[in-house]
């Protein structure tokens, strides 16, 4: 999926960097753990979604270098995810949480892992030094931006700059980060059958964390107690607080080709209005 997207949207760069890109991608995807949700399939789904965004007109707003960086960031954005959230890592004094001072713990780990892999495979070696620096800077910023703790700030920044159509090169990293943020939660705007399947595996991963919290005598995190299913409330809140405002702003920026994205999101949101905690995945 990633190689195909790179060929379509940045064929020249992919051809030049292919000796490093292919082993990077192979190892990157192999480092995704066998989690219910945060796994290699999620990463591939994010890259495929970015391909769709680029095809809807985002490609015209980004240079080839920026398109390349976005797709690489999508491939690596959750690499080596442990299957628990940052709060769990912080409350259990995980070495990762300590290392990153309890701030954007997972996102910084994903970004650092990606940068190490890029260096290991000398993926950017053929590029000029300033281009290498740009790729790494934008990639790190985009991956760290997927931390939902700072979602509101990112959204306000995007909305403030959207009117300018991101014609300034200095504003482009914000556009790239926003595209990745949308792709990261894009299960909400997939056809209902696919969206429901993603919702189920996300629920399983959350319950798995809740089980670990119960075993440790910790307070079980909201929506993670399998003995008290609250998926309807969880999904309604996610749509209203995060997904709908973000996609409303991003699809408006992309234009009429992206209308179908918002329409599907609203259709998926509607199924939770009755408060039913069951899912249909057939």
XYZ file of C-alpha atoms in Angstrom:
282
model
C 0.000 0.000 0.000
C 2.711 2.486 0.993
C 4.890 1.761 -2.045
C 1.905 2.152 -4.360
C 0.945 5.490 -2.806
C 4.538 6.713 -3.055
C 4.702 5.738 -6.739
C 1.441 7.559 -7.469
C 2.128 10.782 -5.587
C 5.925 11.152 -5.590
C 7.276 8.864 -8.276
C 10.472 10.819 -8.866
C 11.512 10.828 -5.206
C 10.453 7.226 -4.714
C 12.616 6.204 -7.654
C 15.606 8.081 -6.244
C 15.189 6.881 -2.659
C 13.795 3.405 -3.323
C 16.922 1.482 -2.135
C 16.347 2.929 1.342
C 12.585 3.329 1.301
C 11.691 -0.308 0.700
C 13.766 -1.780 3.571
C 12.593 1.079 5.804
C 8.951 0.264 5.105
C 9.493 -3.463 5.506
C 11.077 -3.069 8.937
C 8.704 -0.299 9.980
C 5.593 -2.403 9.345
C 7.227 -5.430 10.992
C 7.644 -3.429 14.209
C 3.913 -2.899 14.601
C 2.760 -5.199 17.394
C -0.137 -7.653 17.261
C -2.589 -5.256 18.926
C -6.304 -5.363 18.260
C -6.361 -1.843 16.769
C -2.929 -0.207 16.726
C -1.317 -2.650 14.338
C 0.131 -2.797 10.821
C -3.328 -2.955 9.262
C -4.211 0.364 10.920
C -0.992 1.874 9.531
C -1.813 0.601 6.037
C -5.343 1.977 6.368
C -3.966 5.391 7.326
C -1.640 5.408 4.297
C -4.509 4.386 1.998
C -6.612 7.215 3.433
C -3.801 9.715 2.851
C -3.679 8.467 -0.754
C -7.394 9.319 -1.019
C -6.895 12.776 0.497
C -4.061 13.475 -1.947
C -6.235 12.309 -4.834
C -9.036 14.637 -3.673
C -6.805 17.655 -4.278
C -4.391 17.749 -1.350
C -1.597 16.822 -3.767
C -1.956 20.226 -5.447
C -1.215 21.971 -2.149
C 1.977 20.053 -1.356
C 5.363 19.714 -3.009
C 6.667 16.272 -3.906
C 8.960 16.359 -0.864
C 6.000 17.196 1.370
C 3.830 14.455 -0.142
C 6.640 11.967 0.398
C 7.035 13.052 4.023
C 3.297 12.760 4.674
C 3.147 9.180 3.367
C 6.236 8.113 5.308
C 4.777 9.705 8.449
C 1.533 7.811 7.875
C 3.422 4.546 7.595
C 5.299 5.111 10.861
C 2.844 7.150 12.924
C 2.014 4.325 15.402
C 5.071 2.108 15.001
C 5.787 -0.077 18.072
C 2.552 0.970 19.773
C 2.213 -1.028 23.034
C -1.582 -1.335 22.836
C -2.243 0.871 25.852
C -2.676 4.632 26.079
C -0.293 7.222 27.476
C -2.249 7.519 30.718
C -1.584 3.850 31.474
C 2.139 4.286 30.776
C 2.296 7.356 33.000
C 0.403 5.791 35.907
C 2.551 2.658 35.792
C 5.783 4.704 35.615
C 6.730 3.131 32.306
C 10.306 3.843 31.160
C 8.824 5.458 28.027
C 6.743 7.850 30.120
C 9.741 8.720 32.278
C 11.944 9.222 29.213
C 9.494 11.636 27.591
C 8.533 13.420 30.811
C 4.896 12.268 30.546
C 4.254 14.510 27.517
C 3.139 13.022 24.174
C 4.777 9.795 25.318
C 3.545 7.486 22.569
C 3.774 9.995 19.739
C 7.363 10.927 20.580
C 8.254 7.235 20.758
C 6.722 6.592 17.326
C 8.553 9.588 15.845
C 11.878 8.612 17.440
C 11.528 5.029 16.190
C 10.805 6.302 12.680
C 13.835 8.599 12.684
C 16.095 5.767 13.877
C 14.842 3.516 11.085
C 15.354 6.250 8.503
C 18.958 6.635 9.672
C 19.533 2.872 9.832
C 18.493 2.390 6.214
C 20.099 5.635 5.017
C 16.783 6.380 3.384
C 17.397 10.095 2.903
C 21.103 9.876 2.051
C 20.683 10.897 -1.631
C 18.912 14.138 -0.670
C 20.503 17.514 -0.031
C 21.070 18.294 3.624
C 18.340 20.950 3.789
C 15.811 18.552 2.247
C 16.796 15.822 4.717
C 16.319 18.261 7.577
C 12.902 19.302 6.225
C 11.672 15.712 5.926
C 12.686 14.847 9.478
C 11.345 18.065 10.990
C 7.954 17.796 9.269
C 7.685 14.066 9.945
C 8.328 14.488 13.673
C 5.906 17.406 13.942
C 3.161 15.514 12.093
C 3.453 12.344 14.178
C 3.561 14.244 17.479
C 0.470 16.183 16.344
C -1.558 12.950 16.477
C -1.585 13.309 20.279
C -5.262 14.004 20.938
C -4.379 15.849 24.154
C -3.549 18.893 22.020
C -6.284 18.366 19.443
C -8.186 21.604 20.110
C -5.063 23.744 19.708
C -4.155 22.069 16.415
C -7.663 22.469 15.055
C -7.775 26.182 15.868
C -4.397 26.692 14.203
C -5.589 24.867 11.092
C -8.818 26.854 10.852
C -6.908 30.112 11.238
C -4.596 29.267 8.328
C -7.078 27.489 6.027
C -8.324 30.720 4.474
C -4.824 31.373 3.097
C -4.926 27.941 1.350
C -1.504 27.203 2.880
C 0.326 28.976 0.070
C 3.168 29.812 2.461
C 5.783 27.064 2.764
C 6.044 27.818 6.465
C 2.379 26.891 6.995
C 2.587 23.597 5.098
C 3.698 21.449 8.106
C 0.394 22.370 9.779
C -1.522 21.136 6.721
C 0.486 17.909 6.657
C -0.091 17.326 10.374
C -3.823 17.923 9.989
C -4.057 15.471 7.095
C -2.310 12.842 9.207
C -4.563 13.572 12.179
C -7.620 13.032 9.975
C -6.233 9.850 8.457
C -5.394 8.511 11.915
C -9.062 8.631 12.989
C -10.533 8.091 9.526
C -12.378 4.920 10.513
C -15.205 7.323 11.433
C -15.753 8.200 7.773
C -15.397 4.750 6.226
C -18.457 2.819 4.983
C -20.502 1.717 7.984
C -19.581 -1.959 7.673
C -15.864 -1.091 7.800
C -16.283 1.591 10.460
C -18.105 -0.856 12.734
C -15.344 -3.432 12.403
C -12.731 -0.854 13.405
C -14.933 0.184 16.326
C -15.115 -3.400 17.554
C -11.350 -3.982 17.548
C -10.755 -0.607 19.187
C -13.234 -1.614 21.893
C -11.360 -4.896 22.375
C -8.051 -3.048 22.760
C -9.579 -0.675 25.296
C -11.070 -3.578 27.266
C -7.672 -5.270 27.224
C -6.180 -2.211 28.934
C -9.077 -2.190 31.387
C -8.329 -5.820 32.254
C -4.693 -4.928 32.991
C -5.801 -2.037 35.166
C -8.168 -4.325 37.097
C -5.406 -6.893 37.622
C -3.102 -4.187 38.992
C -5.736 -2.826 41.346
C -5.882 0.430 39.405
C -8.993 2.456 38.718
C -10.339 1.309 35.349
C -10.141 4.061 32.750
C -13.364 5.480 31.264
C -14.948 3.254 28.597
C -12.458 0.433 29.257
C -14.517 -1.706 31.628
C -15.811 -4.711 29.690
C -18.290 -5.373 32.505
C -19.977 -2.013 31.854
C -20.130 -1.461 28.063
C -20.385 2.222 27.190
C -19.398 2.202 23.533
C -22.356 4.369 22.466
C -21.448 7.131 24.910
C -17.763 6.799 24.014
C -18.410 7.036 20.273
C -20.881 9.913 20.561
C -18.362 11.899 22.562
C -15.562 11.128 20.123
C -17.638 12.246 17.133
C -18.835 15.441 18.802
C -15.573 16.539 20.437
C -12.946 15.316 17.979
C -14.018 13.769 14.685
C -16.827 15.979 13.427
C -15.159 19.382 14.062
C -11.858 18.171 12.577
C -13.343 16.647 9.440
C -15.731 19.559 8.944
C -12.759 21.927 8.736
C -10.541 19.605 6.683
C -13.157 18.548 4.119
C -14.223 22.168 3.657
C -10.606 22.937 2.830
C -10.357 20.019 0.373
C -13.523 21.064 -1.437
C -16.448 19.323 -3.118
C -14.592 16.062 -3.813
C -14.434 15.467 -0.062
C -18.165 15.939 0.570
C -18.689 12.176 0.584
C -16.257 11.899 3.512
C -18.338 14.174 5.729
C -21.591 12.561 4.613
C -20.365 9.123 5.649
C -19.088 10.445 8.970
C -22.516 11.871 9.814
C -24.171 8.599 8.815
C -21.862 6.656 11.131
C -22.474 9.119 13.942
C -26.239 8.700 13.618
C -26.186 5.054 14.661
C -25.193 6.030 18.218
C -28.041 8.438 18.799
C -30.293 5.754 20.285
C -27.680 4.781 22.872
C -27.365 1.169 21.655
C -24.082 -0.400 22.861
C -24.133 -3.163 20.237
C -22.521 -3.111 16.795
C -23.449 -4.600 13.450
C -20.382 -5.722 11.513
C -21.935 -7.926 8.859
